[in-house]
Coordinates of C-alpha atoms and ligand atoms in Angstrom, one line a residue:
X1 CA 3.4 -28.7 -18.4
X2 CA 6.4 -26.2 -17.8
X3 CA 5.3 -22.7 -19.3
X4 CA 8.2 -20.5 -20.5
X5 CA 7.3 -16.6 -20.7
X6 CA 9.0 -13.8 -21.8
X7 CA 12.7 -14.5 -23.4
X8 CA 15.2 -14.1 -22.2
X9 CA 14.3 -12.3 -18.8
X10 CA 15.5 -13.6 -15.1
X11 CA 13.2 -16.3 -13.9
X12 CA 12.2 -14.9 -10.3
X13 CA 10.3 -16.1 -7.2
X14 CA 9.3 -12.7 -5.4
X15 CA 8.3 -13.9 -1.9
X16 CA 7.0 -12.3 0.8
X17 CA 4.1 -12.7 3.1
X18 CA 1.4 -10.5 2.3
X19 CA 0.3 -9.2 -1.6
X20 CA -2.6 -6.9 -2.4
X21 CA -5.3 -7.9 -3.0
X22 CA -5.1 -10.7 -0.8
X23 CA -3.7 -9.0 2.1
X24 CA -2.2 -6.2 3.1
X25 CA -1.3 -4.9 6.9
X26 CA 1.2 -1.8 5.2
X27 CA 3.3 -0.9 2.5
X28 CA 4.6 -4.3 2.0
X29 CA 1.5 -5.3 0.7
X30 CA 0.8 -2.6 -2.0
X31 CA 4.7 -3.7 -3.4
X32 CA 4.0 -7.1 -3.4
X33 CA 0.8 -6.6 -5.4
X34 CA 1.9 -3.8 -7.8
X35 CA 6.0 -4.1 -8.6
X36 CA 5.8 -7.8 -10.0
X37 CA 2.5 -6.2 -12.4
X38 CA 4.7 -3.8 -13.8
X39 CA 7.8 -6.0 -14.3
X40 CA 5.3 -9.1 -15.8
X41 CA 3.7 -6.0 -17.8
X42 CA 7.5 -5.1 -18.8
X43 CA 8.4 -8.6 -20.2
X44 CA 9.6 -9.9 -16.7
X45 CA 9.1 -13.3 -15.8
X46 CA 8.2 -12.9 -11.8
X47 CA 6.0 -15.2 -9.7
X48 CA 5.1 -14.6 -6.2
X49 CA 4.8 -17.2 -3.2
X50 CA 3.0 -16.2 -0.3
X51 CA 1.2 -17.5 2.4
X52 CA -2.3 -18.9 2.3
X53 CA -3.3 -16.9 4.8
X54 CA -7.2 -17.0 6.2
X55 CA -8.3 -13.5 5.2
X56 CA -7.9 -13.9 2.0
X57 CA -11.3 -13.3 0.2
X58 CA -13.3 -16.4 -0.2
X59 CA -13.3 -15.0 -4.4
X60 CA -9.5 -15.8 -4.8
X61 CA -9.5 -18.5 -2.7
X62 CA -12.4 -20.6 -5.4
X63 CA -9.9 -19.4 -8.0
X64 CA -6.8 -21.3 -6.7
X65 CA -6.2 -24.6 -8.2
X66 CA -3.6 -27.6 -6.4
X67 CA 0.0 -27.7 -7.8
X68 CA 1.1 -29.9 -4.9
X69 CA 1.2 -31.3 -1.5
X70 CA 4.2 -32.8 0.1
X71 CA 5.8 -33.2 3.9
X72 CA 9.3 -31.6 5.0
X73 CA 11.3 -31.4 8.4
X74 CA 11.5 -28.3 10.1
X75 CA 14.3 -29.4 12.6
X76 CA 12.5 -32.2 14.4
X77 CA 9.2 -31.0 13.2
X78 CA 7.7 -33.4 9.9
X79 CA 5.3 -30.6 8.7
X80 CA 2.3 -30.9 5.9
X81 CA 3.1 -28.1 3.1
X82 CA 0.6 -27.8 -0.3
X83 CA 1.0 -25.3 -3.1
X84 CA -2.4 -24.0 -4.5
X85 CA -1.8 -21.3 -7.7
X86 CA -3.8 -18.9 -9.5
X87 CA -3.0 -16.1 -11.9
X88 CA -3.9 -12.4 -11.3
X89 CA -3.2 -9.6 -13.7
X90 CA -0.8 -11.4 -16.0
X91 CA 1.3 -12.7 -12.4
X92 CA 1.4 -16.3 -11.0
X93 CA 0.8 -16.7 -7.7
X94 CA 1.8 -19.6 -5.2
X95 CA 0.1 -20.0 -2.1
X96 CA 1.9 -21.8 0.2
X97 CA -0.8 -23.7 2.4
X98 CA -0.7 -25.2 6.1
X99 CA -3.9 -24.5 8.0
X100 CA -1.8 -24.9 11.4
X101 CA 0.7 -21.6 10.8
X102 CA -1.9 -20.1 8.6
X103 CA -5.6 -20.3 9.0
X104 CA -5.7 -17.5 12.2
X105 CA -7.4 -14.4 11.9
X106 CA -4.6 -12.0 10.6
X107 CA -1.3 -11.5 9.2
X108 CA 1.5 -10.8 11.8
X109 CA 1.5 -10.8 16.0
X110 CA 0.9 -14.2 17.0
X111 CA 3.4 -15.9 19.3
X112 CA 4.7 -18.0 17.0
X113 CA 5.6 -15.8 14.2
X114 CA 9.1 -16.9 14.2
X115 CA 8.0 -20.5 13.8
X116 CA 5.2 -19.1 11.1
X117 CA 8.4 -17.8 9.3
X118 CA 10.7 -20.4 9.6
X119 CA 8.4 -23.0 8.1
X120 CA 7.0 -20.0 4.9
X121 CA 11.0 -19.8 4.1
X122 CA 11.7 -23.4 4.1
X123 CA 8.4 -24.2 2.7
X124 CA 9.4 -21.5 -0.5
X125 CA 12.7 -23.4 -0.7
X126 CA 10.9 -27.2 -0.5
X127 CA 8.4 -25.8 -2.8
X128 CA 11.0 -25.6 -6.1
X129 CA 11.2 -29.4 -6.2
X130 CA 7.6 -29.4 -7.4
X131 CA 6.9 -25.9 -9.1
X132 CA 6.4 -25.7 -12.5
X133 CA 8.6 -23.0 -12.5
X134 CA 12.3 -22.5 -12.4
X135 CA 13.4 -19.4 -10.8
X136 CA 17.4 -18.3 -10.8
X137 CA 16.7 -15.6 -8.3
X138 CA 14.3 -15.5 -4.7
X139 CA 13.5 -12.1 -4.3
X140 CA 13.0 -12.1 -0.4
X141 CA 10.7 -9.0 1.7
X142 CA 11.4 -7.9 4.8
X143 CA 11.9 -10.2 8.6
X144 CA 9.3 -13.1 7.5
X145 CA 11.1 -14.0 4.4
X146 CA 14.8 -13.8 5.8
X147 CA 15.6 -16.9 6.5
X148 CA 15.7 -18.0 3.0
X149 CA 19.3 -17.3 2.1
X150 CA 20.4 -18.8 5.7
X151 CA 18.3 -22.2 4.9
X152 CA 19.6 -21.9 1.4
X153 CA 23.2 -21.9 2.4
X154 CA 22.3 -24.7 5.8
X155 CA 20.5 -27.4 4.1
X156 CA 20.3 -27.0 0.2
X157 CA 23.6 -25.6 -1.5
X158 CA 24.0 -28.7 -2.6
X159 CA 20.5 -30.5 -3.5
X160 CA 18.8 -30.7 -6.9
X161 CA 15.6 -28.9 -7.7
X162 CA 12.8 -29.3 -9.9
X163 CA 13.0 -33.2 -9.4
X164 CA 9.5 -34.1 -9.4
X165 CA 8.8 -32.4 -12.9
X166 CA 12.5 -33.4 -14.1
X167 CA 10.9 -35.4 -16.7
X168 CA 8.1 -32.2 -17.7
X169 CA 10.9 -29.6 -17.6
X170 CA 12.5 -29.0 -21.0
X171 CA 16.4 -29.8 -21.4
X172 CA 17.0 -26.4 -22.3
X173 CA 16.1 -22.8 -21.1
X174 CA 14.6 -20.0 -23.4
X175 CA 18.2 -19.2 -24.7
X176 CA 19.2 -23.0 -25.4
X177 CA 21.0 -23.5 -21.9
X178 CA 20.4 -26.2 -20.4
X179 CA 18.5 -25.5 -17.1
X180 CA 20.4 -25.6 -13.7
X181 CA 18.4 -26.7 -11.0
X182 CA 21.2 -26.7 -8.4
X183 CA 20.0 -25.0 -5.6
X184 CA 24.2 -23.7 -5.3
X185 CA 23.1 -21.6 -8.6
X186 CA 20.0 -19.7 -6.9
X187 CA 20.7 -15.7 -6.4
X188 CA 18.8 -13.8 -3.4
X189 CA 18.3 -10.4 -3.0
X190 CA 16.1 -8.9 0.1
X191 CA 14.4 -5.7 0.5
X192 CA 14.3 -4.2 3.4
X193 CA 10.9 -2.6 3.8
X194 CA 11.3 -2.0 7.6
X195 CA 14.4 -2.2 9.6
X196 CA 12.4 -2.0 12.5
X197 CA 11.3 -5.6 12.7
X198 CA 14.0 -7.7 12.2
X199 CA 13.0 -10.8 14.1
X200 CA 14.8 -11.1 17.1
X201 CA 14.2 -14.3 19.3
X202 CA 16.0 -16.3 21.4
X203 CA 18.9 -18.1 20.9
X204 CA 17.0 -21.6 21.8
X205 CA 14.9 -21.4 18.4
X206 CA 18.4 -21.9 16.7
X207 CA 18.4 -25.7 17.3
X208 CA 14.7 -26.6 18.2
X209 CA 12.8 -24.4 15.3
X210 CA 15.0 -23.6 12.9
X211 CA 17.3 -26.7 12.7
X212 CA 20.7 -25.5 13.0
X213 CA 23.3 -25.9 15.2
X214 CA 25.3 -22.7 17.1
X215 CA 28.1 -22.8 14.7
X216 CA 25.8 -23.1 11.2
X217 CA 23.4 -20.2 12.9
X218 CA 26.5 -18.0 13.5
X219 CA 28.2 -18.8 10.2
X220 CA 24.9 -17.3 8.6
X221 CA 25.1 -14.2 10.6
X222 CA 21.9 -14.9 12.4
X223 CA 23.6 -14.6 16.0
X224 CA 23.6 -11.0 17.5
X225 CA 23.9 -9.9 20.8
X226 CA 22.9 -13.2 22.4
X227 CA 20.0 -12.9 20.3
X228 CA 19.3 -14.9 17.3
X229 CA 18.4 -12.5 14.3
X230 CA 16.5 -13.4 11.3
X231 CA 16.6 -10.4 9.0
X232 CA 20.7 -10.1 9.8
X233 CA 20.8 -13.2 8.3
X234 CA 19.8 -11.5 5.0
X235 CA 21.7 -8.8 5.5
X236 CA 25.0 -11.2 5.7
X237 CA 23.9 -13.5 2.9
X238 CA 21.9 -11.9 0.1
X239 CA 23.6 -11.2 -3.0
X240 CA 21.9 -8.3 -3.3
X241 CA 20.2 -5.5 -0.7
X242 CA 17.5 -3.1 -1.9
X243 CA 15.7 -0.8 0.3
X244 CA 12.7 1.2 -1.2
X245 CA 14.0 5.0 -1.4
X246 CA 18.3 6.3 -2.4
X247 CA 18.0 8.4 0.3
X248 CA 17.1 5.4 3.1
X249 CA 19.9 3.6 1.7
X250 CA 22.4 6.3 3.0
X251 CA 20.6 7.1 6.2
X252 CA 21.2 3.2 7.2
X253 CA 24.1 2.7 7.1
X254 CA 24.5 5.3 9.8
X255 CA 24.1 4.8 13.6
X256 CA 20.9 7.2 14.0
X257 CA 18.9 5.0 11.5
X258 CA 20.8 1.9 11.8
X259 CA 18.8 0.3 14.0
X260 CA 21.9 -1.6 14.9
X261 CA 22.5 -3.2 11.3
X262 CA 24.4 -0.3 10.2
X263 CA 27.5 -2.3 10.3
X264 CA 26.3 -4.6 7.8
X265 CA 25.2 -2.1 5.9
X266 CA 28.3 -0.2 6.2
X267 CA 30.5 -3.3 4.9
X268 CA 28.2 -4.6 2.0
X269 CA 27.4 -1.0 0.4
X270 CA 28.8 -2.3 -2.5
X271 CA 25.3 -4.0 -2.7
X272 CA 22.8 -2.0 -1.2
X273 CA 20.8 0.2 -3.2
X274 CA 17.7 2.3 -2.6
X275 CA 14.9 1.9 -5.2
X276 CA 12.0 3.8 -5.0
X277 CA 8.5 2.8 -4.5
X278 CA 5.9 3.3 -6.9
X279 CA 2.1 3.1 -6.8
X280 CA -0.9 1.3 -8.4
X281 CA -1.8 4.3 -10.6
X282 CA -4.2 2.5 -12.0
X283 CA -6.0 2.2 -8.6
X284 CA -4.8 5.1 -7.1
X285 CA -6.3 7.3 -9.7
X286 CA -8.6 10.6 -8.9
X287 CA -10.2 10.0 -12.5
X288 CA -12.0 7.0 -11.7
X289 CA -11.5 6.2 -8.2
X290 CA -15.2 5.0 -7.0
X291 CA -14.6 6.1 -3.5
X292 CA -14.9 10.3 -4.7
X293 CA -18.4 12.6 -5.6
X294 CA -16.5 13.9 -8.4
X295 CA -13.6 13.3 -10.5
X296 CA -10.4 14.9 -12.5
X297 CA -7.2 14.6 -14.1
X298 CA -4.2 16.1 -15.0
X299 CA -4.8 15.9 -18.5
X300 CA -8.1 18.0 -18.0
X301 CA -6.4 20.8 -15.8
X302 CA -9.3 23.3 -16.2
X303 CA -11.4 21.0 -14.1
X304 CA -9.2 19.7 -11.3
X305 CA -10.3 22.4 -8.6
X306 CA -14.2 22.9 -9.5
X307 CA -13.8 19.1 -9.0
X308 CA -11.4 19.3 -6.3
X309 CA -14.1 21.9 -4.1
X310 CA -16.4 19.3 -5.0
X311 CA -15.1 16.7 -2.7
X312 CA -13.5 19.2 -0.5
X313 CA -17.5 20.3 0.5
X314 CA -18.6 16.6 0.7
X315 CA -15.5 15.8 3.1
X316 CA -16.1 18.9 5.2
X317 CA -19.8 17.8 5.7
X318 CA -18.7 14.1 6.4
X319 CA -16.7 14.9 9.3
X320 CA -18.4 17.7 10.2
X321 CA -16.5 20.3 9.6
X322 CA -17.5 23.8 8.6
X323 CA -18.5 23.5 4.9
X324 CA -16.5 26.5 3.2
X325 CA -14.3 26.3 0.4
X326 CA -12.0 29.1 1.6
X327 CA -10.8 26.9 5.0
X328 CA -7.5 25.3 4.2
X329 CA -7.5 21.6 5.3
X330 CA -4.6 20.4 6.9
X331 CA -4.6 16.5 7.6
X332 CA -2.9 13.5 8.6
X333 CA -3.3 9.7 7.4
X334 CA -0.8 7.2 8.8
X335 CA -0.6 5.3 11.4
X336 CA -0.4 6.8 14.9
X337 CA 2.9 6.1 16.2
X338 CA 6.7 7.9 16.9
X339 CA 7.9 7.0 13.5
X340 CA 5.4 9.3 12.4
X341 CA 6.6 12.6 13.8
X342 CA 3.8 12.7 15.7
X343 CA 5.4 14.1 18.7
X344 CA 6.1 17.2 16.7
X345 CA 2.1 17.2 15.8
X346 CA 1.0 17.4 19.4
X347 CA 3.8 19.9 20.4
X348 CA 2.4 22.7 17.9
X349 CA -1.3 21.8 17.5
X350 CA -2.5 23.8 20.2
X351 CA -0.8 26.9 18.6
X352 CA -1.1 25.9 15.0
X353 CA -5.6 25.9 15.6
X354 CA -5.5 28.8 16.7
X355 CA -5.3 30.0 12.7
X356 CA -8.4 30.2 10.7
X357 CA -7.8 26.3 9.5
X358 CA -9.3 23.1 9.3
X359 CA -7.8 19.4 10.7
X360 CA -8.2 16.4 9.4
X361 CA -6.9 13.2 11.2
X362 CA -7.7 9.6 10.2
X363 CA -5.4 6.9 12.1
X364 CA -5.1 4.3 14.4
X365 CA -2.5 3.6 17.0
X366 CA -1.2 4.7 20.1
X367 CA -3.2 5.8 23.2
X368 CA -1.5 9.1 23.7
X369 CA -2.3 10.3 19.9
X370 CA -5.6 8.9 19.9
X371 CA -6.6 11.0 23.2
X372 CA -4.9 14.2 22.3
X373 CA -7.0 14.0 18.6
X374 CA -10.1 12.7 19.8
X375 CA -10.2 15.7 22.4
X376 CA -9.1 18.2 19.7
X377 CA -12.1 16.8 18.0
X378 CA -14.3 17.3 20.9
X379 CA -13.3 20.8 22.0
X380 CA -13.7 22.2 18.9
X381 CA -15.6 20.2 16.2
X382 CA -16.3 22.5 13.6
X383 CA -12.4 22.9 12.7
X384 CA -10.9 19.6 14.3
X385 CA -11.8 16.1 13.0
X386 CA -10.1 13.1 14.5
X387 CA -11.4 9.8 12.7
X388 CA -10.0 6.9 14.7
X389 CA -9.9 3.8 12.0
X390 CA -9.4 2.5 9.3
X391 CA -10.7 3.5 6.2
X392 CA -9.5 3.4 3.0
X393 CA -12.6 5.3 1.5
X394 CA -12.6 8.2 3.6
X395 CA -8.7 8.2 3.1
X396 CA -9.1 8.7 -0.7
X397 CA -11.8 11.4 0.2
X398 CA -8.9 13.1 2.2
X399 CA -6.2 13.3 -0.2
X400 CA -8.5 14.4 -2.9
X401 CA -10.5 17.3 -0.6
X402 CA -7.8 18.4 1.7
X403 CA -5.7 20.9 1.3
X404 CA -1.9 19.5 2.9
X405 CA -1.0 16.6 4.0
X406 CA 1.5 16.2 7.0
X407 CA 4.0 13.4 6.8
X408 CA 6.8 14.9 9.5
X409 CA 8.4 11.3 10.2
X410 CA 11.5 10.4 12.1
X411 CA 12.4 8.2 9.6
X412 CA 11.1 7.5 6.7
X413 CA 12.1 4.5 4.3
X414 CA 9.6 5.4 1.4
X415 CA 6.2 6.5 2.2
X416 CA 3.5 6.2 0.5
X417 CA 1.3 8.5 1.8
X418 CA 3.1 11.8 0.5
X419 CA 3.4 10.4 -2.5
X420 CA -0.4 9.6 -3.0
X421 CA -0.9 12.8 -1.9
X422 CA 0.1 14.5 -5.0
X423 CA -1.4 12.1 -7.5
X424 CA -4.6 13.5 -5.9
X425 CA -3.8 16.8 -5.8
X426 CA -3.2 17.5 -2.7
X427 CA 0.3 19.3 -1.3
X428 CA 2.6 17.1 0.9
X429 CA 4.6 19.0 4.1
X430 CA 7.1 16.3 5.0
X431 CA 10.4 16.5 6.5
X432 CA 13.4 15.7 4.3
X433 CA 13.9 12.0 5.7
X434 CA 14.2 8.7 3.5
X435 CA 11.6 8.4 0.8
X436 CA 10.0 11.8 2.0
X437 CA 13.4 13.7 0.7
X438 CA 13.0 11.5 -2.6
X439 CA 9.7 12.7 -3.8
X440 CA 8.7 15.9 -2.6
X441 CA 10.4 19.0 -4.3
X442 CA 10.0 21.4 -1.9
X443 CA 8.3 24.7 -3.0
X444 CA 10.9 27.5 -4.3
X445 CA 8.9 30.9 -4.0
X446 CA 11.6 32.2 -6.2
X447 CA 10.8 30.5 -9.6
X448 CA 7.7 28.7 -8.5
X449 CA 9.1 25.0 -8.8
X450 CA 8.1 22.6 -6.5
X451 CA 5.8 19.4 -5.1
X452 CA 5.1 20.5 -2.2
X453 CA 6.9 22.3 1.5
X454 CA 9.4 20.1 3.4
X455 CA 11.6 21.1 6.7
X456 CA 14.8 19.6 7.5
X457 CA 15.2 19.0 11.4
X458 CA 13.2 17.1 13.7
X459 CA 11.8 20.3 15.1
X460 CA 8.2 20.7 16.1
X461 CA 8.7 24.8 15.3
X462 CA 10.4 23.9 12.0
X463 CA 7.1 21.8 11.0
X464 CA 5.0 25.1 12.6
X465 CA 7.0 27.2 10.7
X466 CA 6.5 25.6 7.3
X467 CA 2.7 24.6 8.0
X468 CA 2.7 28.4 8.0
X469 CA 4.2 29.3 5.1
X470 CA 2.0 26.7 3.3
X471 CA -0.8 28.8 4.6
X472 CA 0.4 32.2 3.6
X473 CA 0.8 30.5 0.0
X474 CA -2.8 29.7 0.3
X475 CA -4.3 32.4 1.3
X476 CA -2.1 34.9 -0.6
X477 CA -1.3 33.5 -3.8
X478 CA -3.4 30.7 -4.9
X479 CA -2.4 31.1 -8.7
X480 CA 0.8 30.2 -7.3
X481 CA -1.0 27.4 -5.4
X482 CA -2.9 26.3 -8.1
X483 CA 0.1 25.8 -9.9
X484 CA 2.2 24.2 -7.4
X485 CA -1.1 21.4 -7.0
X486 CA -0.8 20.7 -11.0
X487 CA 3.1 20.5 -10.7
X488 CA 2.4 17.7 -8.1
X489 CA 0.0 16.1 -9.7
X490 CA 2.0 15.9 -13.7
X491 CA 4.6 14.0 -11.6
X492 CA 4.6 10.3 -13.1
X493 CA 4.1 8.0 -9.8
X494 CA 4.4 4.6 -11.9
X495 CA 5.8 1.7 -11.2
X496 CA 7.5 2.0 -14.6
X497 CA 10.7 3.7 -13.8
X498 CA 11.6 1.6 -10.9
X499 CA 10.3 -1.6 -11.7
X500 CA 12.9 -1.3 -14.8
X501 CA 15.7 -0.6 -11.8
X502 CA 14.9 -4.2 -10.3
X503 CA 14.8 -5.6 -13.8
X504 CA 18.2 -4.1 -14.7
X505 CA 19.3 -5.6 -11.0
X506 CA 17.6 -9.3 -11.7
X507 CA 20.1 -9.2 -15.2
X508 CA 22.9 -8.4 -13.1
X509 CA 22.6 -11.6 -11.2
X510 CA 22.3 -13.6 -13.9
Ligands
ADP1 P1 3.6 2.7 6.6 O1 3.7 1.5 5.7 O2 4.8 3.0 7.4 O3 2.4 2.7 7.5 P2 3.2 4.2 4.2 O4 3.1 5.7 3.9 O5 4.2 3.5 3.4 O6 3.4 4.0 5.7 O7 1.8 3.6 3.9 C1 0.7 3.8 4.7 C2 -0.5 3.6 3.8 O8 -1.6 3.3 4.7 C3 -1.0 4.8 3.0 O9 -1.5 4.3 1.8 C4 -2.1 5.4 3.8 O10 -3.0 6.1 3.0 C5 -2.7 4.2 4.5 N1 -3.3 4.4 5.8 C6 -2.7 4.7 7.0 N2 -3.6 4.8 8.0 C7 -4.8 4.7 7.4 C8 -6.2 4.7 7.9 N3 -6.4 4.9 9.2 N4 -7.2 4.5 7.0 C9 -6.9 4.3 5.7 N5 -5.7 4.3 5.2 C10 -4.6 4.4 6.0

């Protein structure tokens, strides 16, 4: 039987193809799992589809229960699609199940990941006739989730939804309208979480994958440079465009961070908008995280840095590092690759070790970061730790015992690394890019206000130069210090602010 929550609120299908806790690869994953919380937690009625992917934890998957099972063409392709459902937190979750696309080992990189997302979209799409849900508005994430306003305009403006359950769906909606289950009716808005990957594949997938001729691809803006595009697409169609920072949503629609969409972004800035991420501060907590030897909080300030030392010691003698409270620790956690300013790293580390400080890196990624770390490490172990992997423990460890945290990225759409930085207490350097620019306040030696130290070109001196300054703050004046830590740390880092931003966006379409 049809359930009706909350009032009065937009009915919404937020899709996308990972969700923690049942998978994550990046940021994408922590949205997916934490924004819909909030806005359910807010009075929001938001559901989210995703993939039944194998790695889900066997836990979740005993919890999911059948909604449906039904067959659908993908162009030529007559494809099995079932719906399992389970609720998490307060949020309803589909899983969209076919064990061909979906029971690998992984999320993303297979071959046929633009097949993978061509069937999730129109799966999502198939899926309303048989939901026992509603929704007025797909909220779409990133490349894998693109093609939904293209197949919406292709093959459905015109089709009914909700059929099967017609008879179990009330006449009217929460505020006596009648409910309209034209698929014409259905708002979209996408999120771009990374421009980087847009899904670019050949032209050919047009008629044999996806189901459209030249002319219906073209009139959906998929076609680009000989190229078919899935995320342009989107970008053409959407009603709305989010990205996850204000500042991000300014840099893109210029030709440095473009990434050749710029155009688009240019001519629909009317609606674009940047809101911010926030994070599961209920997970992400130094209070009661499990993965720390010893515990604060901001509301018990006279604690925080006997604490803090606490885990500082136990992380210096986990990696090995000189135990000594008086070592700054500088460190990196990200992964290992240009976007990262990484470049800027390896052009000052040399000089930068040559201070009395300690280095912390945990990341994985490309060859020539991994070498130039792990023989850092080598040469001088007792100041240089390079942890290659993944591990979200340690990484907990890291941004409650270290000192600074680098984030010197090229670009930079949110970040959640700075930002987790300073709910734990640690002090972000980060150069003023996307998100980056956003949340850090950058230290004013004047009046003492401040988050943290940021630089504004992509200059490896201009990273040296502030990594310095950071450490004559340390060394000179750590009242000042102190205080600039427990200014980081009072900032609220909820989901609350911007998850009302999206509902106030959700109304809009409505
Ligand atoms: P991106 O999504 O571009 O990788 P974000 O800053 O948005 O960057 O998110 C990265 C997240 O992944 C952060 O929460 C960071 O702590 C975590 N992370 C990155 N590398 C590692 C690692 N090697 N081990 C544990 N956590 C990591």
């Amino acid at each position: 039987m049809t359930t009706i929550k909350n009032e009065g609120s937009p009915r919404v299908l937020f899709a996308a193809f990972e969700a923690v806790p049942f998978a994550k690869t990046g940021g994408l994953g922590d949205v997916a799992g934490s924004l819909p919380k909030t806005l359910v937690q807010n009075g929001a009625d938001v559901r989210v589809i995703m993939p039944k992917l194998q790695d889900i934890p066997e836990k979740y998957k005993k919890q999911m229960t059948h909604v449906a099972d039904f067959y659908f063409y993908l162009a030529w392709r007559n494809l099995y699609c079932g719906i399992e459902t389970l609720e998490l937190n307060g949020v309803t979750f589909y899983f969209i199940d076919n064990e061909y696309y979906f029971k690998r080992s992984g999320v993303y990189g297979f071959g046929d990941d633009s097949e993978r997302a061509a069937f999730f979209a129109k799966a999502v799409l198939e899926s309303l006739r048989y939901l026992d849900f509603c929704p007025q508005i797909i909220h779409c994430n990133d490349w894998h989730t693109s093609l939904i306003p293209s197949f919406l305009k292709i093959f459905y403006q015109d089709c009914i939804m909700g059929s099967a359950l017609a008879d179990e769906l009330p006449a009217n909606d929460e505020n006596g309208k009648p409910y309209d289950r034209a698929y014409r009716s259905l708002r979209t808005v996408f999120t771009v979480h990374n421009l980087k990957f847009q899904g670019v594949f050949s032209p050919y997938l047009a008629i044999d994958t996806l189901g459209f001729n030249m002319e219906e691809a073209d009139s959906c803006g998929l076609m680009h440079n000989n190229a078919i595009n899935f995320m342009r697409g989107a970008l053409c169609l959407s009603d709305r465009l989010t990205t996850v920072s204000p500042t991000y949503a300014g840099e893109i629609c210029t030709d440095f961070y473009g990434e050749d969409c710029q155009d688009i972004f240019r001519y629909r800035n009317g609606v674009l908008s940047g809101i911010m991420n926030g994070i599961d501060t209920s997970v992400l907590d130094p209070e009661t995280d499990p993965n720390l030897p010893a515990h604060y909080s901001i509301d018990d300030p006279e604690h925080i840095f006997p604490e803090k030392g606490k885990v500082k010691a136990a992380l210096q003698e986990r990696l090995g590092l000189e135990v000594n409270p008086d070592k700054p620790i500088y460190a990196i956690i990200s992964r290992l690759t240009d976007q990262k300013g990484l470049d800027l790293v390896l052009g000052i580390i040399d000089e930068f070790m040559q201070l009395d400080v300690q280095f912390v890196v945990l990341g994985v990624g490309e060859h020539k970061y991994e070498e130039k770390f792990r023989q850092m490490g080598e040469f001088m172990p007792s100041k240089f730790a390079a942890a290659l992997y993944f591990d979200e423990g340690l990484s907990r460890m890291i941004y409650a015992g270290a000192d600074f945290i680098l984030v010197p990225s090229l670009f930079e759409p949110c970040g959640l690394t700075q930002i987790t930085a300073m709910r734990y207490g640690s002090l972000p350097i980060v150069r003023e890019t996307g998100g980056l620019k956003d949340s850090v306040i950058p230290y004013n030696r004047f009046d003492g206000s401040g988050t943290g130290f940021s630089f504004a070109n992509y200059n490896a001196h201009e990273l040296l130069f502030k990594m310095k300054d950071a450490l004559d703050l340390y060394t000179n004046d750590r009242v000042a210090f102190n205080q600039l830590i427990l200014q980081a740390m009072a900032v609220d880092y909820s989901w609350n602010a911007s998850a009302a931003k999206y509902a106030e966006l959700y109304k809009e379409l409505i």
